[in-house]
């Protein structure tokens, strides 16, 4: 893990060095210096220019070594052939944070390669490099603009994009809504070793930010990216916006990830605009909408129905027919009819459609309705070409889209609170040897996996469930009929099974589908049992369910036994040109081989450049299969723990299906035990808390349970993320296990897993009266300090690296 200070400097810089600052018109150095000096930024700016002693009236220096004072941030706009010298100077001056800004699209491939090699060589613990598009970074609340785009108005939207044009598009969108930006960074996703996930982690919780928009980067590590998104959305809503081509399967995967990580997904400009309005406005979710218009609007009903919205078009005998007020109502009459509908008990929200009219009173109507909006507690959505604001829309379709996405956001929040039912007792575990023996026989494989009878070539099923590997997101199960596709992601849970059953009313095949999901989970956990490039399919028709297997195509071979490929087609393995990078990679390989517990530490220290290189190769040099986007359950742990009294308990990772068993465990505790553990008087965990504790992201958190011989939980240990460097632990023990040594063993399990995940420290807040936990913490190596906020509490903290400093220093050397 990167041991640099948290890069709050990027959001509170006091001194910025601009390398390549210039007065020459239209150069990047001149445009960015003009942006910096033209803003209200109150910090110091130091130009670096080889030829001039002053730039824009500021003292300039020929190089970094001539600058006496330290800086929070270095911004470089010089060409890539200067990077090697620049990076060495930054490291010598102990300038830790560097942002490279270039008009990358205008540079040659040779320039890109030069930049890539220098960045890979120098990015790491001593120098953190981010590569930006010309849009750079903007912090409107601090008056900071380090890019070529106009100053964004200050507001409540955090932006993270991969292209300047996307940043500009969103800025225009927000201005039309009379909204602004809290913080913004536009990376070059192809070159930046500091990834979108890294920057999401750096955004953290900010009082100025009400929503974040992240431009999806499909090329970076998807597990790390969506783990960061999941943690972020626990405190701030997020929109994930895709600009690349998304097919039905990828859309289904991203929608499944939105359920896991609680974000809104948008795939085009109109969806993004509607999502911003849905999240920034105070509009409440509603499945019912009343509509009025000075133009016929009956055509909106089928569009609303597709979005799950019941559109009511009111009628009155004299002057209102199916929501139509006539083509030339006065502004006062339109307002009167709108107010009348808003007063109806059955009206949850109102859509007013204003079309241009012969008497050109569109503006007057819009102003009247805007005044009415301030006097009603119900949402009033206005579709008009002449008004701006969050709930003023250029088209009625976008108003419907906004309400639809607000409903989606509400449903996603409900999904976060769902509890996974316990696993069925009817499930059959597969025999690994039987599966291995049936690898070349589809019929025997289906039987070994306890699946329905094998039948080849059912080409017209009503529903098809397919287990396969996606090249970008790893293993999935997709469900498709003629109109829709959904996907579930491993580790598969009973909630996933329930979603498959609801997809096409498949309850009559519940046992078969539950077994299918269970067997596929086993294949995910044991990938050697089935070729990752194959497919296992359940074909479901109205009265039949069968299994099909698609084996991967064998590699093609030359048509003649003695034929050889042309020498011109033989590709030599490419070698990095920088010797230092080669040396670093070799050292990394040795480190990963002998110190698995600290693999995450190295990866997060050298960041994406080294991590991606080694994660994509195995020791034969062949590409590794892409990892699953959701982290698997841990596998390296003792299955049993022997206690001091000679008894044994079984140990395993906490799974979502353990939620109800954990609730029962909490209920069996004494009132005092519950109080010391949760610091509140409670008989059980509230459902949202239980759901959050049960749906773990094993990329950045973890939990273990211990069960006695009766299968009852007797201990739970867990840790969750506080920051990217620190996690918080909690341990709950049944009364009959006190003094057995189990608590210490459970503590060691979470310490080990947190260390493997790359955390630097572990902490907890403990009641002073909880003497048993205080003794356990001290025995486990934690330091204890009285809380500064509450005299009844202790703060316990453990440095997770203290036992490894010597080996870490040896590796660095």
mmCIF file of C-alpha atoms in Angstrom, residues 531-677:
data_model
loop_
_atom_site.group_PDB
_atom_site.id
_atom_site.type_symbol
_atom_site.label_atom_id
_atom_site.label_comp_id
_atom_site.label_asym_id
_atom_site.label_seq_id
_atom_site.Cartn_x
_atom_site.Cartn_y
_atom_site.Cartn_z
ATOM 1 C CA UNK A 531 -12.376 -24.740 -18.797
ATOM 2 C CA UNK A 532 -12.951 -21.019 -18.290
ATOM 3 C CA UNK A 533 -13.670 -20.572 -22.014
ATOM 4 C CA UNK A 534 -16.524 -23.080 -22.057
ATOM 5 C CA UNK A 535 -20.221 -22.555 -21.376
ATOM 6 C CA UNK A 536 -22.784 -24.475 -19.347
ATOM 7 C CA UNK A 537 -26.356 -23.673 -20.359
ATOM 8 C CA UNK A 538 -29.823 -24.346 -18.957
ATOM 9 C CA UNK A 539 -32.407 -24.250 -21.738
ATOM 10 C CA UNK A 540 -35.890 -23.645 -20.333
ATOM 11 C CA UNK A 541 -39.070 -24.013 -22.353
ATOM 12 C CA UNK A 542 -42.700 -24.050 -21.251
ATOM 13 C CA UNK A 543 -42.634 -27.715 -20.213
ATOM 14 C CA UNK A 544 -38.987 -28.765 -20.232
ATOM 15 C CA UNK A 545 -35.595 -27.859 -18.795
ATOM 16 C CA UNK A 546 -32.353 -29.324 -20.108
ATOM 17 C CA UNK A 547 -28.600 -28.818 -19.947
ATOM 18 C CA UNK A 548 -26.248 -28.033 -22.797
ATOM 19 C CA UNK A 549 -22.459 -27.683 -22.748
ATOM 20 C CA UNK A 550 -20.355 -25.652 -25.161
ATOM 21 C CA UNK A 551 -16.744 -26.714 -25.083
ATOM 22 C CA UNK A 552 -14.098 -24.184 -26.157
ATOM 23 C CA UNK A 553 -12.854 -24.571 -29.716
ATOM 24 C CA UNK A 554 -9.467 -26.320 -29.910
ATOM 25 C CA UNK A 555 -6.525 -24.158 -31.008
ATOM 26 C CA UNK A 556 -5.974 -24.122 -34.760
ATOM 27 C CA UNK A 557 -2.939 -25.990 -36.078
ATOM 28 C CA UNK A 558 -0.978 -25.624 -39.356
ATOM 29 C CA UNK A 559 -2.502 -27.441 -42.329
ATOM 30 C CA UNK A 560 0.771 -29.310 -43.039
ATOM 31 C CA UNK A 561 2.649 -31.194 -40.384
ATOM 32 C CA UNK A 562 6.009 -29.775 -41.374
ATOM 33 C CA UNK A 563 4.847 -26.298 -42.204
ATOM 34 C CA UNK A 564 6.425 -23.431 -40.279
ATOM 35 C CA UNK A 565 5.195 -19.918 -39.857
ATOM 36 C CA UNK A 566 6.912 -17.271 -41.873
ATOM 37 C CA UNK A 567 9.805 -15.636 -40.091
ATOM 38 C CA UNK A 568 8.129 -12.293 -40.651
ATOM 39 C CA UNK A 569 5.145 -13.379 -38.562
ATOM 40 C CA UNK A 570 7.166 -14.544 -35.568
ATOM 41 C CA UNK A 571 6.748 -11.986 -32.806
ATOM 42 C CA UNK A 572 9.570 -11.545 -30.348
ATOM 43 C CA UNK A 573 8.439 -10.854 -26.810
ATOM 44 C CA UNK A 574 8.624 -7.157 -26.163
ATOM 45 C CA UNK A 575 10.948 -6.004 -23.412
ATOM 46 C CA UNK A 576 10.630 -2.760 -21.500
ATOM 47 C CA UNK A 577 13.379 -0.458 -22.599
ATOM 48 C CA UNK A 578 14.100 0.892 -19.114
ATOM 49 C CA UNK A 579 16.514 -1.316 -17.150
ATOM 50 C CA UNK A 580 15.201 0.094 -13.907
ATOM 51 C CA UNK A 581 11.668 -1.012 -14.743
ATOM 52 C CA UNK A 582 12.916 -4.526 -15.564
ATOM 53 C CA UNK A 583 14.716 -4.667 -12.248
ATOM 54 C CA UNK A 584 11.599 -3.503 -10.405
ATOM 55 C CA UNK A 585 9.462 -6.126 -12.093
ATOM 56 C CA UNK A 586 11.914 -8.916 -11.234
ATOM 57 C CA UNK A 587 11.983 -7.777 -7.636
ATOM 58 C CA UNK A 588 8.198 -7.673 -7.637
ATOM 59 C CA UNK A 589 8.018 -11.240 -8.892
ATOM 60 C CA UNK A 590 10.268 -12.464 -6.077
ATOM 61 C CA UNK A 591 8.295 -10.491 -3.527
ATOM 62 C CA UNK A 592 4.939 -11.833 -4.676
ATOM 63 C CA UNK A 593 6.306 -15.367 -4.715
ATOM 64 C CA UNK A 594 7.651 -15.390 -1.177
ATOM 65 C CA UNK A 595 5.395 -12.903 0.603
ATOM 66 C CA UNK A 596 1.779 -13.421 -0.402
ATOM 67 C CA UNK A 597 0.576 -11.722 2.764
ATOM 68 C CA UNK A 598 2.099 -8.492 1.549
ATOM 69 C CA UNK A 599 1.284 -8.753 -2.144
ATOM 70 C CA UNK A 600 -1.336 -6.037 -1.819
ATOM 71 C CA UNK A 601 1.211 -3.795 -0.120
ATOM 72 C CA UNK A 602 3.538 -3.952 -3.107
ATOM 73 C CA UNK A 603 0.770 -3.512 -5.627
ATOM 74 C CA UNK A 604 -0.651 -0.465 -3.926
ATOM 75 C CA UNK A 605 2.859 0.974 -3.473
ATOM 76 C CA UNK A 606 3.824 0.733 -7.129
ATOM 77 C CA UNK A 607 0.152 1.243 -8.125
ATOM 78 C CA UNK A 608 -1.435 0.288 -11.380
ATOM 79 C CA UNK A 609 1.580 0.133 -13.700
ATOM 80 C CA UNK A 610 3.321 -2.717 -11.921
ATOM 81 C CA UNK A 611 0.160 -4.329 -10.600
ATOM 82 C CA UNK A 612 -1.547 -4.632 -13.954
ATOM 83 C CA UNK A 613 1.647 -5.957 -15.561
ATOM 84 C CA UNK A 614 2.036 -8.811 -13.108
ATOM 85 C CA UNK A 615 -1.618 -9.621 -12.601
ATOM 86 C CA UNK A 616 -2.040 -10.228 -16.320
ATOM 87 C CA UNK A 617 0.886 -12.690 -16.592
ATOM 88 C CA UNK A 618 1.613 -16.029 -15.048
ATOM 89 C CA UNK A 619 5.023 -17.655 -14.801
ATOM 90 C CA UNK A 620 4.788 -18.954 -18.378
ATOM 91 C CA UNK A 621 4.299 -15.476 -19.809
ATOM 92 C CA UNK A 622 0.779 -16.329 -21.032
ATOM 93 C CA UNK A 623 -2.125 -14.006 -20.242
ATOM 94 C CA UNK A 624 -4.066 -14.972 -17.139
ATOM 95 C CA UNK A 625 -7.867 -15.196 -17.241
ATOM 96 C CA UNK A 626 -9.486 -11.965 -16.110
ATOM 97 C CA UNK A 627 -10.396 -12.012 -12.431
ATOM 98 C CA UNK A 628 -14.031 -11.904 -11.365
ATOM 99 C CA UNK A 629 -15.235 -8.363 -10.750
ATOM 100 C CA UNK A 630 -16.477 -9.211 -7.232
ATOM 101 C CA UNK A 631 -13.860 -10.552 -4.825
ATOM 102 C CA UNK A 632 -14.222 -14.238 -3.858
ATOM 103 C CA UNK A 633 -14.459 -15.549 -0.329
ATOM 104 C CA UNK A 634 -11.071 -16.168 1.309
ATOM 105 C CA UNK A 635 -9.757 -19.710 0.988
ATOM 106 C CA UNK A 636 -6.524 -19.670 2.998
ATOM 107 C CA UNK A 637 -7.726 -20.267 6.568
ATOM 108 C CA UNK A 638 -7.956 -23.093 9.130
ATOM 109 C CA UNK A 639 -11.255 -24.927 8.854
ATOM 110 C CA UNK A 640 -11.194 -25.813 12.554
ATOM 111 C CA UNK A 641 -9.902 -24.210 15.747
ATOM 112 C CA UNK A 642 -9.049 -26.278 18.816
ATOM 113 C CA UNK A 643 -9.980 -24.547 22.060
ATOM 114 C CA UNK A 644 -8.257 -24.686 25.441
ATOM 115 C CA UNK A 645 -10.775 -27.243 26.720
ATOM 116 C CA UNK A 646 -10.045 -29.571 23.821
ATOM 117 C CA UNK A 647 -13.247 -28.854 21.921
ATOM 118 C CA UNK A 648 -13.159 -27.738 18.295
ATOM 119 C CA UNK A 649 -15.221 -25.197 16.390
ATOM 120 C CA UNK A 650 -15.484 -24.883 12.618
ATOM 121 C CA UNK A 651 -14.438 -21.622 10.981
ATOM 122 C CA UNK A 652 -15.355 -20.113 7.609
ATOM 123 C CA UNK A 653 -15.857 -16.723 5.955
ATOM 124 C CA UNK A 654 -19.135 -14.965 6.628
ATOM 125 C CA UNK A 655 -21.537 -15.316 3.682
ATOM 126 C CA UNK A 656 -24.725 -13.329 2.955
ATOM 127 C CA UNK A 657 -26.861 -16.386 3.708
ATOM 128 C CA UNK A 658 -25.572 -16.296 7.319
ATOM 129 C CA UNK A 659 -27.565 -13.125 8.055
ATOM 130 C CA UNK A 660 -30.468 -14.759 9.890
ATOM 131 C CA UNK A 661 -28.119 -17.075 11.806
ATOM 132 C CA UNK A 662 -26.160 -14.027 12.937
ATOM 133 C CA UNK A 663 -29.367 -12.304 14.033
ATOM 134 C CA UNK A 664 -30.247 -15.350 16.124
ATOM 135 C CA UNK A 665 -26.717 -15.291 17.567
ATOM 136 C CA UNK A 666 -27.169 -11.628 18.574
ATOM 137 C CA UNK A 667 -30.518 -12.417 20.202
ATOM 138 C CA UNK A 668 -28.940 -15.209 22.289
ATOM 139 C CA UNK A 669 -26.379 -12.822 23.790
ATOM 140 C CA UNK A 670 -27.000 -11.292 27.187
ATOM 141 C CA UNK A 671 -28.178 -7.652 27.235
ATOM 142 C CA UNK A 672 -24.809 -6.590 28.668
ATOM 143 C CA UNK A 673 -22.871 -8.382 25.905
ATOM 144 C CA UNK A 674 -24.988 -6.695 23.262
ATOM 145 C CA UNK A 675 -24.412 -3.318 24.899
ATOM 146 C CA UNK A 676 -20.632 -3.658 25.139
ATOM 147 C CA UNK A 677 -20.420 -4.853 21.524
#
